[in-house]
Structure formats: structure tokens, C-alpha cells
Coordinates of C-alpha atoms in Angstrom, one line a residue:
M1 CA 1.3 29.7 -7.7
D2 CA 4.8 31.6 -6.4
A3 CA 6.2 33.6 -9.2
E4 CA 9.8 32.4 -8.8
L5 CA 8.4 28.3 -8.9
M6 CA 6.7 29.4 -12.4
T7 CA 10.1 30.8 -13.7
A8 CA 11.9 27.5 -12.5
W9 CA 9.5 25.5 -14.8
N10 CA 9.1 27.8 -17.6
G11 CA 10.5 26.5 -21.0
L12 CA 12.4 23.4 -19.1
R13 CA 12.2 20.7 -21.7
V14 CA 10.6 17.6 -19.7
C15 CA 9.8 13.9 -20.6
V16 CA 7.3 12.5 -18.5
A17 CA 7.0 8.6 -19.1
G18 CA 4.1 6.1 -18.8
A19 CA 0.3 7.7 -19.9
G20 CA -0.7 6.4 -16.3
L21 CA -3.0 8.0 -14.1
S22 CA 0.1 9.8 -12.7
G23 CA 1.5 10.4 -15.5
R24 CA -1.2 12.1 -16.9
A25 CA -1.6 14.5 -13.8
A26 CA 2.3 15.7 -13.6
A27 CA 2.4 16.6 -17.5
R28 CA -0.6 18.7 -17.1
V29 CA 0.4 20.4 -13.8
L30 CA 4.2 21.3 -15.9
A31 CA 2.5 21.9 -18.7
A32 CA 0.6 24.5 -16.5
R33 CA 4.0 25.6 -15.6
G34 CA 5.3 26.5 -19.3
A35 CA 7.6 23.5 -19.1
E36 CA 7.6 21.8 -22.4
V37 CA 6.4 18.5 -21.8
T38 CA 6.3 15.3 -24.0
L39 CA 4.2 12.4 -22.8
V40 CA 5.3 9.2 -23.9
D41 CA 4.4 5.8 -23.5
A42 CA 4.7 2.0 -25.1
R43 CA 0.9 1.5 -25.3
D44 CA -0.8 2.8 -28.1
D45 CA -4.6 2.9 -28.5
E46 CA -7.4 5.8 -28.9
S47 CA -8.6 5.3 -25.9
L48 CA -5.2 6.4 -23.9
S49 CA -4.5 9.1 -27.0
A50 CA -8.1 10.6 -26.0
K51 CA -7.0 10.6 -22.5
A52 CA -3.3 11.8 -22.2
A53 CA -4.2 15.0 -25.0
A54 CA -3.8 18.1 -22.9
P55 CA -2.9 21.8 -23.9
G56 CA 0.9 22.3 -24.2
V57 CA 1.4 18.4 -23.7
T58 CA 3.1 16.6 -26.8
V59 CA 1.9 12.9 -26.5
R60 CA 4.1 10.5 -28.3
L61 CA 2.4 6.6 -28.0
G62 CA 4.2 3.1 -29.0
D63 CA 7.7 4.1 -28.7
G64 CA 8.4 3.9 -24.6
D65 CA 12.2 3.2 -25.3
T66 CA 13.4 6.9 -27.3
L67 CA 14.3 9.7 -24.7
P68 CA 13.1 12.8 -26.7
P69 CA 15.8 14.9 -28.1
G70 CA 16.9 17.8 -25.4
T71 CA 15.2 16.6 -22.8
E72 CA 16.4 18.0 -19.6
L73 CA 14.8 15.8 -17.1
V74 CA 12.6 12.9 -17.4
V75 CA 9.4 12.4 -14.4
T76 CA 8.7 8.6 -14.6
S77 CA 5.3 7.0 -13.5
P78 CA 6.0 4.4 -10.9
G79 CA 5.7 1.1 -12.4
W80 CA 8.4 1.9 -15.1
R81 CA 11.6 0.0 -13.6
P82 CA 14.9 1.4 -13.7
T83 CA 16.3 -1.1 -16.7
A84 CA 13.7 0.8 -19.0
P85 CA 15.8 2.1 -22.1
L86 CA 14.5 5.3 -22.1
L87 CA 15.1 5.6 -17.7
R88 CA 18.8 4.4 -18.9
T89 CA 19.5 6.7 -22.2
A90 CA 18.8 9.2 -19.6
A91 CA 21.2 8.4 -16.8
A92 CA 23.5 7.5 -19.1
A93 CA 23.0 11.3 -20.7
G94 CA 23.5 12.9 -17.2
V95 CA 19.4 14.1 -17.3
E96 CA 18.2 13.7 -14.2
V97 CA 15.3 11.1 -13.4
I98 CA 12.6 12.0 -10.6
G99 CA 8.9 10.5 -9.7
E100 CA 5.5 12.3 -9.5
V101 CA 5.7 12.4 -5.4
E102 CA 9.1 14.4 -6.1
L103 CA 7.6 16.3 -8.6
A104 CA 5.0 17.3 -6.0
W105 CA 7.2 17.9 -3.3
R106 CA 9.6 20.2 -5.6
L107 CA 6.6 22.0 -6.7
R108 CA 4.6 22.8 -3.2
G109 CA 4.5 26.7 -2.5
P110 CA 5.6 28.5 0.8
D111 CA 2.7 27.8 2.6
A112 CA 2.0 24.1 1.1
P113 CA 1.0 21.6 3.9
P114 CA 2.8 19.0 5.5
W115 CA 3.1 15.4 4.5
L116 CA 2.3 12.3 6.9
A117 CA 3.6 9.5 5.1
I118 CA 3.4 6.1 4.7
T119 CA 5.2 3.1 3.1
G120 CA 5.4 -0.5 4.1
T121 CA 4.7 -3.8 2.6
D122 CA 1.3 -4.2 3.6
G123 CA -1.3 -2.3 5.2
K124 CA -0.6 0.9 3.7
T125 CA -4.4 2.0 2.1
T126 CA -5.6 1.0 5.5
V127 CA -3.4 3.2 7.2
V128 CA -3.6 6.5 5.3
R129 CA -7.6 5.9 5.5
M130 CA -7.7 5.6 8.8
L131 CA -5.1 8.7 9.3
A132 CA -7.7 10.7 7.1
R133 CA -10.7 9.9 9.3
M134 CA -8.6 10.7 12.7
L135 CA -7.5 14.3 10.9
E136 CA -10.8 15.2 10.0
A137 CA -12.1 14.0 13.4
A138 CA -10.2 16.7 14.5
G139 CA -11.8 19.2 12.8
H140 CA -8.8 19.3 9.7
R141 CA -8.9 19.7 5.9
T142 CA -7.2 16.7 4.4
I143 CA -7.1 14.1 2.2
A144 CA -5.7 10.6 0.9
V145 CA -3.7 10.9 -1.6
G146 CA -0.4 9.1 -3.4
N147 CA -0.6 5.7 -4.2
V148 CA -3.6 5.2 -2.9
G149 CA -5.5 6.9 -6.3
T150 CA -5.6 10.5 -6.2
P151 CA -2.1 11.9 -7.8
I152 CA -0.7 14.1 -5.5
V153 CA 1.1 16.2 -7.4
E154 CA -2.5 17.5 -8.5
V155 CA -3.4 17.8 -5.1
V156 CA -0.2 20.0 -3.9
A157 CA 0.2 22.1 -7.7
G158 CA -3.8 23.1 -8.2
G159 CA -4.3 20.3 -10.9
E160 CA -7.5 18.6 -11.7
G161 CA -7.7 17.1 -8.1
A162 CA -7.0 20.5 -6.1
A163 CA -9.9 21.4 -3.8
P164 CA -11.0 24.8 -4.0
E165 CA -9.8 25.3 -0.5
P166 CA -6.3 24.7 0.8
Y167 CA -5.6 21.6 2.9
D168 CA -4.2 21.4 6.4
V169 CA -2.5 18.2 6.1
L170 CA -1.7 15.3 3.7
A171 CA -2.0 12.3 4.0
V172 CA 0.3 10.5 1.9
E173 CA 0.6 6.8 0.7
L174 CA 4.0 6.1 -1.0
S175 CA 5.1 2.6 -2.6
S176 CA 8.9 1.8 -3.1
F177 CA 8.4 2.9 -6.7
Q178 CA 7.5 6.2 -6.1
L179 CA 10.1 6.1 -3.2
H180 CA 12.9 4.8 -5.3
W181 CA 12.2 8.0 -8.0
S182 CA 12.1 10.6 -4.7
S183 CA 15.2 12.0 -3.1
S184 CA 14.2 15.5 -1.2
I185 CA 11.3 14.7 0.4
R186 CA 10.6 15.7 4.1
P187 CA 7.7 14.6 6.0
L188 CA 6.7 15.8 9.3
A189 CA 6.1 12.8 10.4
A190 CA 6.2 9.1 8.4
T191 CA 6.1 5.4 9.6
V192 CA 7.5 2.1 7.8
L193 CA 5.2 -0.4 8.7
N194 CA 6.8 -3.3 7.9
V195 CA 8.7 -5.1 5.4
A196 CA 8.8 -8.0 3.9
P197 CA 9.8 -9.3 0.4
D198 CA 8.3 -8.2 -2.2
H199 CA 8.8 -6.5 -5.9
I200 CA 11.8 -8.2 -5.7
D201 CA 11.3 -8.7 -9.7
W202 CA 11.4 -5.0 -10.0
H203 CA 14.0 -3.4 -7.4
G204 CA 16.4 -6.2 -8.2
S205 CA 17.8 -6.9 -4.4
F206 CA 15.2 -7.4 -1.4
E207 CA 18.1 -5.0 0.7
E208 CA 17.2 -2.5 -2.4
Y209 CA 13.5 -2.4 -2.0
A210 CA 14.1 -2.2 1.8
A211 CA 16.2 0.7 1.6
A212 CA 13.6 2.3 -0.9
K213 CA 11.2 2.2 1.9
G214 CA 13.3 3.8 4.6
K215 CA 13.7 7.3 2.4
V216 CA 10.7 8.2 3.8
F217 CA 12.8 8.4 7.1
A218 CA 14.1 11.8 6.3
P219 CA 16.6 14.1 7.7
G220 CA 13.9 16.0 10.0
T221 CA 11.1 13.6 9.5
L222 CA 9.8 12.4 13.0
A223 CA 10.0 8.3 12.2
V224 CA 7.2 6.3 13.5
V225 CA 8.8 2.4 14.1
N226 CA 6.8 -0.8 14.0
A227 CA 8.6 -1.6 17.5
D228 CA 7.5 -5.6 16.2
D229 CA 9.3 -5.4 12.5
E230 CA 12.9 -6.2 12.6
W231 CA 13.4 -4.0 9.3
S232 CA 10.9 -1.3 10.4
V233 CA 13.3 -0.8 13.6
R234 CA 16.5 -0.8 11.5
L235 CA 15.7 1.4 9.2
G236 CA 14.6 4.1 12.2
A237 CA 17.5 3.5 13.8
N238 CA 19.6 6.1 12.7
A239 CA 16.5 8.6 12.9
E240 CA 17.2 12.2 14.6
R241 CA 14.0 11.3 16.2
S242 CA 11.2 8.6 16.2
V243 CA 8.8 7.1 18.4
G244 CA 7.7 3.8 18.3
F245 CA 4.3 1.4 18.0
T246 CA 3.8 -2.3 19.2
L247 CA 1.0 -4.4 19.7
G248 CA 2.7 -5.1 23.1
V249 CA 2.3 -3.1 26.5
P250 CA 4.1 -0.1 25.7
G251 CA 7.1 1.7 27.3
P252 CA 8.1 5.4 27.1
G253 CA 7.8 7.2 23.8
R254 CA 5.8 4.2 22.3
L255 CA 2.2 3.5 21.5
G256 CA 0.5 0.2 22.5
V257 CA -2.5 -2.0 23.8
V258 CA -2.8 -2.4 27.5
E259 CA -5.8 -5.1 28.0
E260 CA -8.2 -3.9 25.5
L261 CA -7.0 -0.1 25.1
L262 CA -4.9 1.4 22.3
V263 CA -2.9 3.6 24.6
D264 CA 0.0 6.5 24.3
R265 CA 3.4 6.7 25.8
A266 CA 5.0 9.2 23.2
F267 CA 2.9 12.2 22.6
T268 CA 1.8 12.7 26.2
G269 CA 2.8 15.5 28.7
D270 CA 4.8 13.1 30.6
P271 CA 5.4 9.9 28.9
V272 CA 6.9 7.9 31.6
R273 CA 4.3 8.7 33.9
E274 CA 1.4 9.7 31.7
A275 CA -0.7 7.2 29.6
A276 CA -3.9 8.7 27.0
E277 CA -6.2 6.3 25.9
L278 CA -6.9 6.4 22.8
A279 CA -9.5 3.6 21.7
E280 CA -11.0 0.4 22.6
L281 CA -9.6 -2.9 20.7
A282 CA -13.6 -3.2 19.8
D283 CA -13.0 0.4 18.0
V284 CA -10.8 -1.4 15.2
R285 CA -12.4 -3.1 12.0
P286 CA -12.3 -5.5 10.7
F287 CA -10.3 -7.0 14.4
A288 CA -7.2 -8.7 13.2
P289 CA -3.7 -8.4 14.9
H290 CA -2.3 -6.6 12.3
N291 CA -5.4 -4.4 11.9
V292 CA -4.6 -3.2 15.4
A293 CA -0.9 -2.6 14.6
N294 CA -2.1 -0.4 11.6
A295 CA -4.5 1.3 13.8
L296 CA -1.7 2.3 15.8
A297 CA 0.6 3.6 13.3
A298 CA -2.4 5.6 12.1
A299 CA -2.8 7.1 15.6
A300 CA 0.8 7.5 16.3
L301 CA 1.0 10.0 12.8
A302 CA -2.2 11.7 14.3
R303 CA -0.7 12.1 17.5
A304 CA 2.7 13.7 16.0
Y305 CA 0.0 16.0 13.7
G306 CA -1.7 16.8 17.6
V307 CA -4.5 14.9 17.1
P308 CA -6.4 14.7 20.3
P309 CA -7.2 11.4 21.6
E310 CA -11.0 11.5 21.5
A311 CA -10.6 12.3 17.7
V312 CA -8.2 9.3 17.1
R313 CA -11.2 6.9 18.5
E314 CA -13.7 8.8 16.6
G315 CA -11.9 8.5 13.2
L316 CA -11.2 4.4 14.2
R317 CA -15.1 4.4 14.3
R318 CA -15.4 6.1 11.3
F319 CA -13.7 4.1 9.3
R320 CA -14.6 1.4 6.5
P321 CA -12.1 -1.0 5.1
D322 CA -11.5 -1.1 1.6
P323 CA -13.4 -4.1 -0.2
H324 CA -11.2 -7.0 -0.8
R325 CA -9.0 -6.8 2.9
I326 CA -10.3 -9.4 5.3
E327 CA -13.6 -8.7 4.1
H328 CA -16.8 -11.0 5.5
V329 CA -18.5 -11.9 2.0
A330 CA -21.3 -14.8 3.9
T331 CA -21.5 -17.8 5.5
V332 CA -23.1 -20.9 4.4
A333 CA -23.9 -23.8 6.2
D334 CA -21.9 -22.8 9.5
V335 CA -18.7 -21.8 7.6
D336 CA -17.4 -18.1 6.8
Y337 CA -16.0 -17.2 3.7
V338 CA -13.6 -14.4 3.8
N339 CA -12.3 -12.2 0.8
D340 CA -8.8 -11.2 1.1
S341 CA -7.4 -10.8 -2.7
K342 CA -5.7 -7.8 -1.3
A343 CA -3.2 -10.7 0.6
T344 CA -0.9 -10.4 -2.6
N345 CA 2.7 -11.8 -0.7
P346 CA 3.7 -13.8 2.0
H347 CA 3.6 -11.3 4.3
A348 CA 0.2 -10.0 3.6
A349 CA -1.5 -13.6 3.8
A350 CA 0.5 -14.7 7.3
A351 CA -1.2 -11.5 9.0
S352 CA -4.6 -13.0 7.2
L353 CA -4.0 -16.4 7.9
A354 CA -3.1 -15.8 11.7
A355 CA -6.6 -13.9 11.9
F356 CA -8.6 -17.4 12.1
R357 CA -8.4 -20.7 13.6
S358 CA -9.3 -23.2 11.0
I359 CA -9.4 -22.8 7.8
V360 CA -9.5 -23.9 4.2
W361 CA -7.2 -22.0 2.5
I362 CA -7.5 -20.3 -1.5
A363 CA -4.2 -19.7 -2.7
G364 CA -2.3 -19.2 -5.9
G365 CA -1.2 -16.8 -8.3
L366 CA 2.0 -14.8 -9.3
L367 CA 4.2 -15.4 -6.4
K368 CA 6.8 -12.4 -7.8
G369 CA 10.2 -14.4 -6.5
A370 CA 8.5 -14.9 -3.2
E371 CA 9.7 -17.9 -0.6
V372 CA 6.1 -19.5 1.0
D373 CA 8.0 -21.7 3.0
E374 CA 8.2 -20.1 5.7
L375 CA 4.4 -18.9 5.8
V376 CA 3.1 -22.7 5.6
Q377 CA 5.2 -23.5 8.1
S378 CA 3.6 -20.5 10.7
C379 CA -0.1 -21.5 9.3
A380 CA 0.2 -25.2 9.3
D381 CA -1.3 -26.1 12.4
R382 CA -4.7 -23.8 11.8
L383 CA -5.3 -25.7 8.3
R384 CA -8.2 -27.4 7.2
G385 CA -7.2 -28.2 3.8
V386 CA -6.2 -25.9 0.9
V387 CA -7.6 -24.9 -2.8
L388 CA -4.8 -23.9 -4.8
M389 CA -5.5 -22.0 -8.5
G390 CA -3.0 -19.9 -10.6
A391 CA 0.4 -20.1 -12.3
D392 CA 2.5 -20.5 -9.5
R393 CA 0.3 -22.9 -7.5
A394 CA 2.9 -25.7 -7.6
R395 CA 5.4 -24.0 -5.8
I396 CA 3.1 -23.5 -3.0
A397 CA 1.9 -27.2 -3.1
E398 CA 5.4 -28.2 -2.7
A399 CA 6.3 -26.1 0.6
L400 CA 2.8 -28.0 1.6
A401 CA 4.2 -31.2 0.8
R402 CA 7.6 -30.4 3.2
H403 CA 5.9 -28.7 5.8
A404 CA 1.6 -29.7 5.9
P405 CA 1.9 -33.3 4.5
D406 CA -1.1 -34.2 5.8
V407 CA -3.2 -31.5 4.9
P408 CA -5.5 -32.0 2.4
V409 CA -5.0 -30.5 -1.1
V410 CA -6.7 -29.4 -3.8
D411 CA -4.8 -28.8 -7.2
V412 CA -7.6 -26.2 -9.8
A413 CA -5.7 -26.5 -13.1
D414 CA -8.4 -24.0 -14.8
T415 CA -8.1 -20.6 -15.8
D416 CA -11.4 -20.1 -17.3
T417 CA -14.3 -17.9 -16.2
G418 CA -15.9 -20.4 -13.8
A419 CA -12.5 -21.7 -12.3
M420 CA -13.5 -20.0 -9.4
D421 CA -16.2 -21.3 -9.3
R422 CA -14.5 -24.2 -8.5
V423 CA -12.3 -23.5 -6.5
V424 CA -15.1 -22.7 -4.0
T425 CA -17.1 -25.8 -4.5
E426 CA -13.9 -27.4 -3.4
A427 CA -13.4 -25.2 -0.7
A428 CA -17.0 -26.0 0.5
R429 CA -16.4 -29.3 -0.2
L430 CA -12.4 -29.3 2.3
A431 CA -14.4 -27.1 5.2
R432 CA -16.2 -28.3 8.4
P433 CA -19.2 -26.2 10.6
G434 CA -17.1 -23.4 12.0
D435 CA -14.6 -22.9 9.8
T436 CA -13.0 -20.4 7.7
V437 CA -13.0 -20.5 4.3
L438 CA -10.3 -17.5 3.5
L439 CA -8.5 -16.2 0.5
A440 CA -5.9 -15.2 0.4
P441 CA -3.4 -15.6 -2.6
V442 CA 0.3 -14.7 -1.7
G443 CA 0.5 -14.1 -5.2
A444 CA -0.4 -11.2 -7.7
S445 CA -3.6 -11.8 -9.9
M446 CA -2.5 -10.8 -13.4
D447 CA -2.2 -14.5 -14.2
M448 CA -6.0 -15.2 -14.3
F449 CA -7.4 -11.5 -13.3
T450 CA -7.2 -7.9 -14.3
G451 CA -6.1 -7.2 -10.9
Y452 CA -7.3 -8.5 -7.2
P453 CA -10.0 -6.8 -7.1
A454 CA -11.4 -8.7 -10.4
R455 CA -10.5 -11.8 -8.2
G456 CA -12.2 -10.7 -5.0
E457 CA -15.1 -10.1 -6.8
A458 CA -15.3 -13.6 -8.9
F459 CA -14.5 -15.4 -5.4
A460 CA -17.7 -12.9 -3.8
A461 CA -20.0 -14.2 -6.7
A462 CA -19.0 -17.8 -6.8
V463 CA -19.9 -17.8 -3.1
G464 CA -23.0 -16.2 -3.9
R465 CA -24.1 -19.0 -6.0
L466 CA -23.3 -21.6 -3.5
A467 CA -25.4 -20.1 -1.1
E468 CA -27.8 -20.1 -3.4

């Protein structure tokens, strides 16, 4: 580590707010640089206490509201809202508040690898993993970090997640929460995949949510804009440099689709006269229009780093999607059962519903303030039936009554452990051969499950019992 960087943190009194994965990583890294670190969290249990313990870190559990005396910097975990009492106290006292991603950027050494950054309402994890496979196929040492699981501060600053050999480039997934608390990050290239209403309860308004996403288009960063998304275009309008991607035929300066091919007219020697073939549509798995857009976004970032076309194709072929994302579970009585439990907002659910022709839709959960009328209107002509579950199912039912009054709707009010079996049984009753029973809930899962993976697993298990 550079001596100047070590000196900058030595003796600095830092409060790390939140003892989750990223908070614990930030506390360890700061303490290793000589900072006086206090890690705080409102939760208080033996398991968390054991995880949070680290040399040089003072752990304070059971009180997440009080700013430790003498604090000079607060590093907050992304889940903490700006209205949290500790963060408001810090702001009122003139104490800077940053996030773990911003901390990672400030801790970089002089030979730090460049960042290729991805944000957006939906598709971030898919794109960051596609990008990592493309970079690897080109022979570059890389890792997918950030919101995808591995705390970026550990990779950048030599914590537990660091590799024995340095990386060439980082594929960085960034949430709106992480970007809200960032001010100086400057990726080599970055994309805003799409922007649709989500996390309004956290940001306070859709405009604030979109503005947080737009921070990824920092000065000097190549902006990779989704030409088919209004807000991505709007946020990239003032970028110093930009390229675009589209599901249509691309003009110069864009990547897009020509017949059955993904092509590049942005990173060739002569974008006006020359196009590079990157891959075939068949190389995109699972195939769906929004996943083709994901592949184009990843390809644009890879090409910005100099990845050749053949590595883009090979990366797509190596890519394996994470579970609970348009995942085919089984075919029972000529009906396909598809798990897209990750579709936790209207934008994601709309993309999922657009991929199938005749659907029995399983929906419900926590809508987080989102409206669903436009979603229901867009898919009404493809709905064979709907099975509703979860806390906000009544709001979806009202939208269906307004915009799809002839579609059969089954309301499952149960919330016990057997609820998903009843949901799947009702969906099977509504389905006909050739239909798709699609779990695309449009809401968050915490009303009934510990998270969207648990909801998806419950669905897959229920389908398995149905098949038996």
C-alpha cells in the first residue's frame, strides 16, 4: 500500500454504520490502515457480534442511532436511509458521509485496475456476470464486485476478498443506494441499463432515484446509453463521451441487432462504414428481448476496454444466469413453469411477461409504492389467468379489474408454509397445454419469505411436488 494513502487514514476517527457484509469489510480495511474504527448496528445478537469482531475495531451493537463522539468520517452501509438518525446527526455536524464503494475508490493505489460499472433498475447482476465472462475470455484477470456480493473495498484495498495477484480490470455492479453515497468515483466506462420506479420509499422520489443512477456517468467516463430507454438517454445526454445500444438496427456509434446477429458500430475502425459481428442471438441465454439488451450492454463495456469480438461471443457462451431469473423449472402436462422471482418491480415483471405468449401469471408481494396499471395494460392480452398472493395482492387485483376484467383471477390469502403449493395448484388449474406458468411477482418477497431466492425455491419445490 502506498505510504501516502496509509498516512491519510492513520488515526482518523471513523464510524462505520451497519455491521452487514460491506460494513464489516470497510471496518476491517480501515482498521488495517490505522483508523480508529467504531462499527455500529441497531441489531444485537451473538452471531452478529462474532462476525463483526476484528482487530482494531470497536463494535457497538444495539444502538444504531447515536453518532460516536469525535467521529470525523461516517462510512455507511447501502441499506441505511439518509433519514437515519445517525446519518442526519453526522450531516448536521458537518461530518462527511460516504459509502463503501466511495471508500474503495479513495483507497485505490496508483496502479489500481480500472472500473467498468453497471447500474440500472433491472439486469445489473446479469450484465456484470456477462461482462466478467467476456473479459476472462479475452485473457484478462477480473472479478464481478460491488452489489453482486463481494465487497469492492476488500478487492481494491487488500482485504479478505483480495486476490494474490492484481486484477487487470473490475466489473462493478452498483445499486442506487451505493451511488447515492458516492461522489468521486470515475469508472473507465459505465452504463445505466434502464430506469423505472423502484426504491421510491428509500430515495423519497423517482427523480432522486434516477439522479442517483445518473451519478455513474461521471466526468471522463464513457457513458454506455440504452437508446431504447428514455431515462438512460436523458441521464447520458450531458456525458462528455457516449455510445449507445439498441434492440434495433444500430447506426454509427451504437451496438444493436441485425437479423440474427449482435453487431458493433461503435468500436470499429470506421463506425460509419464498418460493423463488427459480435455474436448470434442464439448465444444469448436465456433468450428474451431484455436479455439481448443485457448482452449488448455487457458487450459495449467489454469493447470499451478493448475486448475483441470473438471474446464477446465466447463470454456469452460461457455465461450461466444466476438462479431465479427466467429460470425454467419444469414442464408438467405440456405447461412450462418458469421462476423469475427476481422480478421484484413492474419494470422487471414487464420484461419477463413480454418473453412469453400465453401466461398464467403468479404475482404479489410488497410493491414498495410502485404502480402496476401500466404493467397490467401491457400484458393483458397474453394472460390466461392470474394467481395472486402476498401483502399487496389487492392492488394488483384492482388493476386487473380495470384493465383485464375478463382474465380469471384467483386470490390466495394464505401466508403459511404451504401457501406456495396452493398457488401452484391454482395456476396449474388455470393453465392449458402450451401455456407458461410464470412467477414474476412484481413485488418484494419479505412479506412471506426471507428473500426472493427463498420465494423462488418455494415455487420450484411446489412445482416438483405437482409433477410427482
